Tab-separated table of C-alpha atoms in Angstrom:
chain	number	residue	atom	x	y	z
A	28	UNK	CA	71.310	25.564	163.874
A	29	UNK	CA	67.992	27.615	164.369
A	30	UNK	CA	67.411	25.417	167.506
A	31	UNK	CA	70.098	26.520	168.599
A	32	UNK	CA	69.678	29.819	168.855
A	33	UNK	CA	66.040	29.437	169.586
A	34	UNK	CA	64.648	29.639	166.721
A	35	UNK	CA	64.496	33.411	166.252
A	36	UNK	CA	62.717	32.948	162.676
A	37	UNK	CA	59.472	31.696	164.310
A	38	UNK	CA	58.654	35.251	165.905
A	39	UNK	CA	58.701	37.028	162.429
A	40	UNK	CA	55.796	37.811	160.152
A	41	UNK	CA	57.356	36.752	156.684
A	42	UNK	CA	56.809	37.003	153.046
A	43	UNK	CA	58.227	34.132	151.063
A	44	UNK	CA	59.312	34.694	147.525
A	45	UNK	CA	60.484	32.511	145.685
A	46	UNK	CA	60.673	31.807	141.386
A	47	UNK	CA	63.578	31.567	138.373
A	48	UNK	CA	63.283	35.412	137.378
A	49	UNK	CA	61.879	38.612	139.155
A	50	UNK	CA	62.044	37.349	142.901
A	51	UNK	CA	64.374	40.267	143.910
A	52	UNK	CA	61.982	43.075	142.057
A	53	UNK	CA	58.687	41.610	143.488
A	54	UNK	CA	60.657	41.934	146.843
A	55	UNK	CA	60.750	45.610	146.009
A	56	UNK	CA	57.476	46.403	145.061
A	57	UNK	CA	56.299	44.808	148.410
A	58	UNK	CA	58.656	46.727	150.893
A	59	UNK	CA	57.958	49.994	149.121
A	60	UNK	CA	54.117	49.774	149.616
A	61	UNK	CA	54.429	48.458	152.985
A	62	UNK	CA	57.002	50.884	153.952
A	63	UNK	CA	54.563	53.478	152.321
A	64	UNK	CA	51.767	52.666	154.810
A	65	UNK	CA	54.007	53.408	157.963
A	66	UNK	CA	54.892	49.762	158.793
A	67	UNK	CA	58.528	48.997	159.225
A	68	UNK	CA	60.005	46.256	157.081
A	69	UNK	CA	63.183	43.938	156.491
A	70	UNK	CA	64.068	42.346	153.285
A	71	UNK	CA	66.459	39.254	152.707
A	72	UNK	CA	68.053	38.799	149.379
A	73	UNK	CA	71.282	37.435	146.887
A	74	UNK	CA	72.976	38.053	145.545
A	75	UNK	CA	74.606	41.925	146.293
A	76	UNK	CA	74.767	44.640	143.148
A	77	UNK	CA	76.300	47.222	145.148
A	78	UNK	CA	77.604	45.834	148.189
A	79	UNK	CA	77.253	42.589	150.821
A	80	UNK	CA	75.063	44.611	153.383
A	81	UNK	CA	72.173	45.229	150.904
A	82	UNK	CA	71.244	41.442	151.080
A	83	UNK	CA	70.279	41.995	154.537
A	84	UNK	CA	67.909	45.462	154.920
A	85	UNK	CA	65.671	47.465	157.809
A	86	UNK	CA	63.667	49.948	155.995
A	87	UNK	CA	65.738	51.560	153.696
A	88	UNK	CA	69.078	51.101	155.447
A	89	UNK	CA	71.448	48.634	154.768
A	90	UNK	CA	72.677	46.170	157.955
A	91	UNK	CA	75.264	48.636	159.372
A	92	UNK	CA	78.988	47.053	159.002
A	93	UNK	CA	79.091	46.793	163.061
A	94	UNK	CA	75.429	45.246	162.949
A	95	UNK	CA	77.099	42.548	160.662
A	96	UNK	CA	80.170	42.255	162.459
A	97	UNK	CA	78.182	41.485	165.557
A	98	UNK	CA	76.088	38.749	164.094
A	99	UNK	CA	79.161	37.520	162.204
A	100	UNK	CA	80.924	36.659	165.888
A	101	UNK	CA	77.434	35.033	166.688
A	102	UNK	CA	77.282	32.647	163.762
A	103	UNK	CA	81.099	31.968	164.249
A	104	UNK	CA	80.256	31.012	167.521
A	105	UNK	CA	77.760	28.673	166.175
A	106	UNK	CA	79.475	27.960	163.196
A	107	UNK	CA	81.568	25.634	165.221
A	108	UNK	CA	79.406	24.201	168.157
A	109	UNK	CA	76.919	22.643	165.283
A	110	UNK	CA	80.194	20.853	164.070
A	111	UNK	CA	81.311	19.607	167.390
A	112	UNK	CA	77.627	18.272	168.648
A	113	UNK	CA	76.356	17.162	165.260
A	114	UNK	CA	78.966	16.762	162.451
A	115	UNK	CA	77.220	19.218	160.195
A	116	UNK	CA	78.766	21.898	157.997
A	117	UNK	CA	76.851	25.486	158.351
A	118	UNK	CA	77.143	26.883	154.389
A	119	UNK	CA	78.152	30.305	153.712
A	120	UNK	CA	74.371	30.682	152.684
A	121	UNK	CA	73.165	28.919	155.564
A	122	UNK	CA	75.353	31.618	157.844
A	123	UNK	CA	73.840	34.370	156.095
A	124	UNK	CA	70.143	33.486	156.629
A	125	UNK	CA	70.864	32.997	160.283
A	126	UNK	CA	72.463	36.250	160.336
A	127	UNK	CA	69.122	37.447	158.963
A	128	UNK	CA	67.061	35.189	161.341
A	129	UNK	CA	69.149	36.724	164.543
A	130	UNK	CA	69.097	40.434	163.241
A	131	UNK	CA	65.198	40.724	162.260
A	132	UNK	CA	64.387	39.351	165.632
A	133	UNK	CA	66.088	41.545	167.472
A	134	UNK	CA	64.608	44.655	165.615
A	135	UNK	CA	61.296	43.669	165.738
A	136	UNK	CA	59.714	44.829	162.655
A	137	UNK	CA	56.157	44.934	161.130
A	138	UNK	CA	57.338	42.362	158.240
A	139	UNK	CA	60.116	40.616	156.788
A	140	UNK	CA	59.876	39.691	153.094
A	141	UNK	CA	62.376	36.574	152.357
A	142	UNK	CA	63.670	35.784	148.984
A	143	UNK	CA	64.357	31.889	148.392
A	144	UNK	CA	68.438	31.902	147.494
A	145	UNK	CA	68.053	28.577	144.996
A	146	UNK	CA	64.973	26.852	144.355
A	147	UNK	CA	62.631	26.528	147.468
A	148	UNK	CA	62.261	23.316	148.776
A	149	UNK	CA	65.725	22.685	150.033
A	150	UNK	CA	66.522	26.377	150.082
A	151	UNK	CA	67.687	27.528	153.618
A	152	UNK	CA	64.858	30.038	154.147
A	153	UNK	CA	62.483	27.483	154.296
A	154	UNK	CA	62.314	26.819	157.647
A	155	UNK	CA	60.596	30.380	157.801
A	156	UNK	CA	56.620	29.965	158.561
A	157	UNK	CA	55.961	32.688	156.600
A	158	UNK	CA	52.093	34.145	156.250
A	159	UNK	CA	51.825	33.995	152.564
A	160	UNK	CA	53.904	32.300	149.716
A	161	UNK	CA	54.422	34.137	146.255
A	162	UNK	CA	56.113	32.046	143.207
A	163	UNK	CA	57.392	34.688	140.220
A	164	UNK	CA	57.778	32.559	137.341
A	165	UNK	CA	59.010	29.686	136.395
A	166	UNK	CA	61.833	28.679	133.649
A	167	UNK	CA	64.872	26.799	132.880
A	168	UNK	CA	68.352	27.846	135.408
A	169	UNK	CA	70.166	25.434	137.985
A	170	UNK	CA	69.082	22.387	136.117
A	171	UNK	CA	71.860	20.480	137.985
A	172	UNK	CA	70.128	21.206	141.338
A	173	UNK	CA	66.495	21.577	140.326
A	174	UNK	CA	65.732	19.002	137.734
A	175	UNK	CA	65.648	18.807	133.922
A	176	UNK	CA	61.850	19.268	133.363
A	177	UNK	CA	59.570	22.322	133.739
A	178	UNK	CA	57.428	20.531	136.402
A	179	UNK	CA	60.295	19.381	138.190
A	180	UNK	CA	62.081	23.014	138.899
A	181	UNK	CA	58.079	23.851	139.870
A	182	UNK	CA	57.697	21.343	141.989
A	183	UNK	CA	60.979	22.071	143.871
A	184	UNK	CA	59.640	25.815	144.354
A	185	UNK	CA	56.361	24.909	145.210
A	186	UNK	CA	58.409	23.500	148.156
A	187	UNK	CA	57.910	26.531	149.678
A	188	UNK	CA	54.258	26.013	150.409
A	189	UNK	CA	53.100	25.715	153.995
A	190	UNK	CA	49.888	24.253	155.587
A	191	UNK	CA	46.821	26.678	155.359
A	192	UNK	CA	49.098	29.386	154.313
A	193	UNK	CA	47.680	31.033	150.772
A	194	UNK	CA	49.983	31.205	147.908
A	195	UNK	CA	49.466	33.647	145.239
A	196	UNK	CA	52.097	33.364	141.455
A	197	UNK	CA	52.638	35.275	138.418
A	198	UNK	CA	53.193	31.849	136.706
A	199	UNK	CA	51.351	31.921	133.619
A	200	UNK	CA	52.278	28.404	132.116
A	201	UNK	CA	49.247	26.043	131.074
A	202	UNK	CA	51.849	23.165	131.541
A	203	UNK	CA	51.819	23.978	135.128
A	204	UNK	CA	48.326	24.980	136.250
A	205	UNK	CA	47.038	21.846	137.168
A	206	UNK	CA	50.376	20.788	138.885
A	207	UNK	CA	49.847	24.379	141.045
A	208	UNK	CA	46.422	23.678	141.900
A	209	UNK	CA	46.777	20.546	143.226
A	210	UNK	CA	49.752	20.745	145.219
A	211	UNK	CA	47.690	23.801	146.574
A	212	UNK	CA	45.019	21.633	147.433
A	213	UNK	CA	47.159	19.091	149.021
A	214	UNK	CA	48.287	21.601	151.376
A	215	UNK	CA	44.888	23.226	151.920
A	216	UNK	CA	46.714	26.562	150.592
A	217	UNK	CA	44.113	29.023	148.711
A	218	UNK	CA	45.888	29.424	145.515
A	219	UNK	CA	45.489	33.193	143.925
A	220	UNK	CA	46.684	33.532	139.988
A	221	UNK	CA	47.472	36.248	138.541
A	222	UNK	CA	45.721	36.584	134.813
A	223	UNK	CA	46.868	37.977	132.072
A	224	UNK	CA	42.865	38.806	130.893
A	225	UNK	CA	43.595	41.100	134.688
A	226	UNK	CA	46.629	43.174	133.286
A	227	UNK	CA	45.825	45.620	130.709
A	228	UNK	CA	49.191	48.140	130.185
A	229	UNK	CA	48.277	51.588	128.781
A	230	UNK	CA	51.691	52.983	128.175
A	231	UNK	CA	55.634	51.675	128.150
A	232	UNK	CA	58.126	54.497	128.430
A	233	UNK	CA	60.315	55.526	131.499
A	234	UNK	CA	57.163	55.466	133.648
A	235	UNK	CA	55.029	51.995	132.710
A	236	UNK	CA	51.034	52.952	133.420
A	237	UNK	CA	49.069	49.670	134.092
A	238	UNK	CA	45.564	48.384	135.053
A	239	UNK	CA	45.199	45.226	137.374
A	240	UNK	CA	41.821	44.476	138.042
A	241	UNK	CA	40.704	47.804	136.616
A	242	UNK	CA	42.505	50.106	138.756
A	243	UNK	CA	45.142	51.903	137.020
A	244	UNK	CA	48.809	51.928	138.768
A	245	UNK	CA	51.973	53.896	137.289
A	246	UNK	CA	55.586	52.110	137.883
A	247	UNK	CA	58.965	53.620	137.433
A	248	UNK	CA	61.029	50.419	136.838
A	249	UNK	CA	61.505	49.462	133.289
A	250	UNK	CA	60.202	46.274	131.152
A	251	UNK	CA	57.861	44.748	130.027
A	252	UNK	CA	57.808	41.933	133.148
A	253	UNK	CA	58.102	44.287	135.507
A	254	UNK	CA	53.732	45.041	135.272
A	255	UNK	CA	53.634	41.815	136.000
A	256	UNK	CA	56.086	41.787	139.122
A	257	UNK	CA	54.473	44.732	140.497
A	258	UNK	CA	50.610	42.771	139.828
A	259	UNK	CA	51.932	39.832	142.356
A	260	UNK	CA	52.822	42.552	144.824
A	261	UNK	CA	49.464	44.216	144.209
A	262	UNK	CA	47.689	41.159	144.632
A	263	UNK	CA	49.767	39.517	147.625
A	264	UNK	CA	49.079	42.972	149.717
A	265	UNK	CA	45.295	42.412	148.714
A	266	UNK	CA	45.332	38.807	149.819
A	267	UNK	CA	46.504	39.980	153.147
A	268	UNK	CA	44.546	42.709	153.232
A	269	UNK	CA	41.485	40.304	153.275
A	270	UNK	CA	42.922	38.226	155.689
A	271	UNK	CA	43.363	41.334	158.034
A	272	UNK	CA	47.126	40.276	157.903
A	273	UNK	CA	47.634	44.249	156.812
A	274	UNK	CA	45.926	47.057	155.998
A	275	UNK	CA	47.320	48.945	152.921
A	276	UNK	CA	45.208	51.306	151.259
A	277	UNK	CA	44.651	51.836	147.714
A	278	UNK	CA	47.253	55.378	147.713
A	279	UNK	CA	49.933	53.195	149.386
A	280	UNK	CA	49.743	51.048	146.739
A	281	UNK	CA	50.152	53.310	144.122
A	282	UNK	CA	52.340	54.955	145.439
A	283	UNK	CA	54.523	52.161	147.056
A	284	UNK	CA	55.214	50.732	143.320
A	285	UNK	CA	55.852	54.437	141.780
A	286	UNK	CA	58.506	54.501	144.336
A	287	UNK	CA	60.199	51.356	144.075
A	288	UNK	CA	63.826	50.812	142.372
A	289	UNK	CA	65.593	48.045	141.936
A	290	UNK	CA	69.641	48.225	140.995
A	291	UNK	CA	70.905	46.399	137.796
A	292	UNK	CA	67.286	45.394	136.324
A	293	UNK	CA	67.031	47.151	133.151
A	294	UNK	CA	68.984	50.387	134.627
A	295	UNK	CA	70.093	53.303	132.703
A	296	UNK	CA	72.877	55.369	132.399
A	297	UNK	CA	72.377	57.409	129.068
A	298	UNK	CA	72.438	54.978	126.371
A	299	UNK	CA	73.799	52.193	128.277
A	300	UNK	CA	71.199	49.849	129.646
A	301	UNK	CA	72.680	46.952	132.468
A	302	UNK	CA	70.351	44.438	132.950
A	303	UNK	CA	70.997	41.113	135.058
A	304	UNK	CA	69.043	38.330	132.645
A	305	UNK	CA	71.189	34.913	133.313
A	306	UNK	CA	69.266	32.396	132.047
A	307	UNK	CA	66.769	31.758	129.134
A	308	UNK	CA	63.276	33.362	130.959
A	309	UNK	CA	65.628	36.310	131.919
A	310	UNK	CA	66.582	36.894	128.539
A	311	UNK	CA	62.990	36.604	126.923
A	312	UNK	CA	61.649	39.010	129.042
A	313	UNK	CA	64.807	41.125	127.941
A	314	UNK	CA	63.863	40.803	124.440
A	315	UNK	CA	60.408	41.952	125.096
A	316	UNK	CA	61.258	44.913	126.692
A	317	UNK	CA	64.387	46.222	124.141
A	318	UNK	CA	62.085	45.677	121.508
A	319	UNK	CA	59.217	47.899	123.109
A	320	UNK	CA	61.769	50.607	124.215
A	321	UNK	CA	64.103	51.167	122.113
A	322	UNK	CA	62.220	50.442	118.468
A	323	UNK	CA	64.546	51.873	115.857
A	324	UNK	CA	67.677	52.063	117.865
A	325	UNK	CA	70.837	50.072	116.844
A	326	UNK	CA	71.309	47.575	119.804
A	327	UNK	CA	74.721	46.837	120.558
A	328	UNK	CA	75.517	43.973	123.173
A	329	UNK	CA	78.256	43.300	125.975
A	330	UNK	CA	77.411	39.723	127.676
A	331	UNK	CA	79.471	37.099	129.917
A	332	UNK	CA	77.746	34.379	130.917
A	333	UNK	CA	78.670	31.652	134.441
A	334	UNK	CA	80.045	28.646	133.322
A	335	UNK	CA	77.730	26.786	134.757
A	336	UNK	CA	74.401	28.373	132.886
A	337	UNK	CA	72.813	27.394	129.616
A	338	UNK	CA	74.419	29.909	127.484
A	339	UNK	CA	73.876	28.393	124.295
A	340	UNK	CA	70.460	29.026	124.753
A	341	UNK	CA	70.679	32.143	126.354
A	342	UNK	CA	72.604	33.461	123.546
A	343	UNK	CA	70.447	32.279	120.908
A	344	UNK	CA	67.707	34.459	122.430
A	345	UNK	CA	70.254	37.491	122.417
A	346	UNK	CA	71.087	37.252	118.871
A	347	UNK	CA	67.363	37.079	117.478
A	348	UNK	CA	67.670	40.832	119.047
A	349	UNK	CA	70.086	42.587	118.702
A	350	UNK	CA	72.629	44.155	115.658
A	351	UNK	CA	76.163	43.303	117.428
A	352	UNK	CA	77.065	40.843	119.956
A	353	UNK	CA	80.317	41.558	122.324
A	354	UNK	CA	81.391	38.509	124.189
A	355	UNK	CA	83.764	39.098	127.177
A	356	UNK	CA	85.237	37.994	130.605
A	357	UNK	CA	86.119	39.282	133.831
A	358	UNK	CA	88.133	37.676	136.771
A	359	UNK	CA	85.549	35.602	138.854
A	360	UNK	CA	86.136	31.783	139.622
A	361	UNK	CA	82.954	30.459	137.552
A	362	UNK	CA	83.021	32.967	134.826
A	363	UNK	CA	83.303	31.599	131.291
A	364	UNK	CA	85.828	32.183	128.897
A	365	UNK	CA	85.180	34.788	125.801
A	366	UNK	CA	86.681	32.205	123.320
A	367	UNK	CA	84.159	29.434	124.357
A	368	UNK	CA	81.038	32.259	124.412
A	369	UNK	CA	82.449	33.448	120.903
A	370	UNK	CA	82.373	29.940	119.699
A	371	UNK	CA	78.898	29.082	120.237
A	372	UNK	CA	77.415	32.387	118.705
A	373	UNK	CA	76.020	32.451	114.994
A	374	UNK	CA	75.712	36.054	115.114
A	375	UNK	CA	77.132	37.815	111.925
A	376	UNK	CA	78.358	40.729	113.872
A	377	UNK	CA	80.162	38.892	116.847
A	378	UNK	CA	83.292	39.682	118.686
A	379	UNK	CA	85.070	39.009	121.654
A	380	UNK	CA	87.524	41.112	124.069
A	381	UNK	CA	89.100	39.489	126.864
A	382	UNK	CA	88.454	42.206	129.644
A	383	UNK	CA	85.241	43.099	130.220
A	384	UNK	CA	86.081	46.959	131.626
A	385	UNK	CA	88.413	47.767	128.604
A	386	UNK	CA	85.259	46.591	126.828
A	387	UNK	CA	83.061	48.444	128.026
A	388	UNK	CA	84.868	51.592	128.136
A	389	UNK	CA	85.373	51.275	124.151
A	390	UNK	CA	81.827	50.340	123.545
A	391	UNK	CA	80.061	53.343	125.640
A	392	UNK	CA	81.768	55.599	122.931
A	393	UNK	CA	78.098	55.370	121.050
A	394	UNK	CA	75.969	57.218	118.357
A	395	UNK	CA	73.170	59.204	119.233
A	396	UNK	CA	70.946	56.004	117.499
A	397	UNK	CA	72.554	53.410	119.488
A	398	UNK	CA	72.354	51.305	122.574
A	399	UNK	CA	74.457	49.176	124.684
A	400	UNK	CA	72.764	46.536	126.293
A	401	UNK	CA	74.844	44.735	129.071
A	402	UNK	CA	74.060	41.503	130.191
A	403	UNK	CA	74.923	38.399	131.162
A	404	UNK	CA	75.440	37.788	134.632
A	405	UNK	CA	74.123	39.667	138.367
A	406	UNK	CA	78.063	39.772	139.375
A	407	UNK	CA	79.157	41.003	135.995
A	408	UNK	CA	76.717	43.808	135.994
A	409	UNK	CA	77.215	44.832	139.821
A	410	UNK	CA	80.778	44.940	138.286
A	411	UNK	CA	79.636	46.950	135.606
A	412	UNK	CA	77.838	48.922	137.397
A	413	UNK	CA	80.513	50.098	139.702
A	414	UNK	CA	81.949	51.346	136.881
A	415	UNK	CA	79.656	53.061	135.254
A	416	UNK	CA	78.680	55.138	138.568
């Protein structure tokens, strides 16, 4: 399909993201500090909180609805002759990253910073040749398409490594380092870690302050993971930097991360806090964070989990936190039931309400010493969201 149209992704200067939790926040950091030193900068990402045109971005705009309508006709176009000359099915996915491909080329920005949709290997970004890899972390979510083991989903995102092109990850995992370094090697890729002996946090409250390498750094996003997020961007812009790839000072930096906001990631609105954890590393680094936060405060919860996801794990991590558990439903195709949630919960305090909005609307009714925590789910809480703006 890329053939096709000429392959428009070879003509881009990309960023390639991938990892199971804080892809889509790393993302972020990275387009804020570019953005901060004057260069212009598109971002590709899934799924939507707030609407379909945020996955694909120039800047800080959206892709217009006529923008997207344009491409749309394009891929339709294409959509079609790939069938007729070779018997292949374009996915929905597929159509969306050439969208992105056709649309990035033809506004011929600075930098492009791609964010792997499932895995990496096999993901449909990966025909990018990007100029430096970055791998998040690493933890159990689309076993079915990634593989049962902890160096199997690694492996799969380490797919993402090119030839000579450096890779730098956040994954701190003894079990992995020597599977990281030499599929690195392999691929003649310097390999950059980020340490935790590097990241020394000073303060948690609204605004996180931080030290990587000995220079301090301030971010606005909450949780505890999020120092770490914004360390990979830190040390992906220095990587470049050395390579002469950019040129980013030190201010841009700093002030590229204080800037940054991602929608749905430990957001609040009062004492309601939406936050998009969907699998089992999502929901640790959840439980680190409530617990630094809000210390004292009596957490109530409102979670929906996919069908397809590991919830019995996920909520055995929720209920080692929190005082009440509400389990609920909303009307999407893969969402699972509130009886079958309800079922596999040990929680002492548990109930379960078959709409999620009724739900919520009853639960935000809270005491000065209490939270709701919503989670669950990135489509339940862009629902949730909409609501609650």
């Amino acid at each position: 399909a890329c053939r096709e149209l000429g392959n428009p992704q070879d003509n881009l200067n990309i960023i390639h993201i991938a990892g199971t939790n804080g892809k889509g926040s790393t993302v972020s950091y990275l387009k804020h500090i570019l953005l901060e030193q004057g260069y212009s900068v598109g971002t590709f990402t899934s799924p939507y909180i707030v609407n379909f045109n945020e996955r694909i971005t120039e800047n800080h705009n959206d892709i217009t609805d006529d923008d997207l309508l344009n491409y749309i006709n394009k891929v339709y176009t294409l959509y079609f002759k790939v069938l007729d000359k070779y018997d292949e099915i374009i996915t929905f996915f597929e159509l969306v990253t050439l969208i992105s491909f056709m649309y990035f080329n033809d506004k011929k920005l600075d930098y492009i910073i791609y964010e792997v949709g499932l895995g990496g290997k096999l993901d449909a970004t990966n025909v990018v040749k990007p100029i430096i890899t970055g791998i998040t972390s690493i933890s159990f979510d689309h076993m079915a398409t990634l593989g049962n083991t902890i160096e199997e989903i690694a492996l799969n995102k380490l797919g993402i490594v090119k030839v000579g092109i450096p890779l730098v990850t956040s994954v701190i995992n003894d079990e992995l380092t020597d599977l990281f370094v030499e599929y690195a090697k392999k691929f003649n890729s310097e390999l950059t870690f980020i340490e935790s002996k590097n990241i020394e946090v000073n303060e948690f409250s609204s605004n996180t302050t931080f030290k990587y390498k000995g220079i301090e750094y301030t971010i606005s996003m909450l949780g505890t993971h999020q120092v770490v997020n914004a360390s990979l961007a830190i040390e992906i812009i220095n990587q470049l930097n050395k390579l002469k790839k950019t040129d980013v000072s030190l201010s841009n930096i700093r002030m590229g991360l204080f800037n940054t906001f991602w929608p749905g990631r430990l957001e609040m609105f009062g004492n309601v806090v939406i936050d998009g954890a969907h699998n089992v590393g999502g929901m640790e680094a959840l439980k680190d964070s409530v617990k630094t936060l809000f210390k004292g405060k009596y957490i109530k919860a409102l979670y929906t989990s996919m069908a397809d996801k590991e919830y019995f794990d996920i909520i055995q991590v929720l209920e080692s936190f929190v005082d009440e558990i509400h389990f609920t439903e909303f009307d999407y195709p893969r969402c699972e039931t509130a009886d079958n949630l309800y079922d596999v919960s040990n929680h002492p305090k548990k109930f379960k309400h078959y709409d999620a909005i009724t739900a919520l609307n009853e639960l935000k009714k809270l005491k000065k010493n209490e939270i709701l925590l919503v989670a669950g789910s990135l489509y339940f809480i862009s629902l949730i969201r909409k609501n609650l703006k």
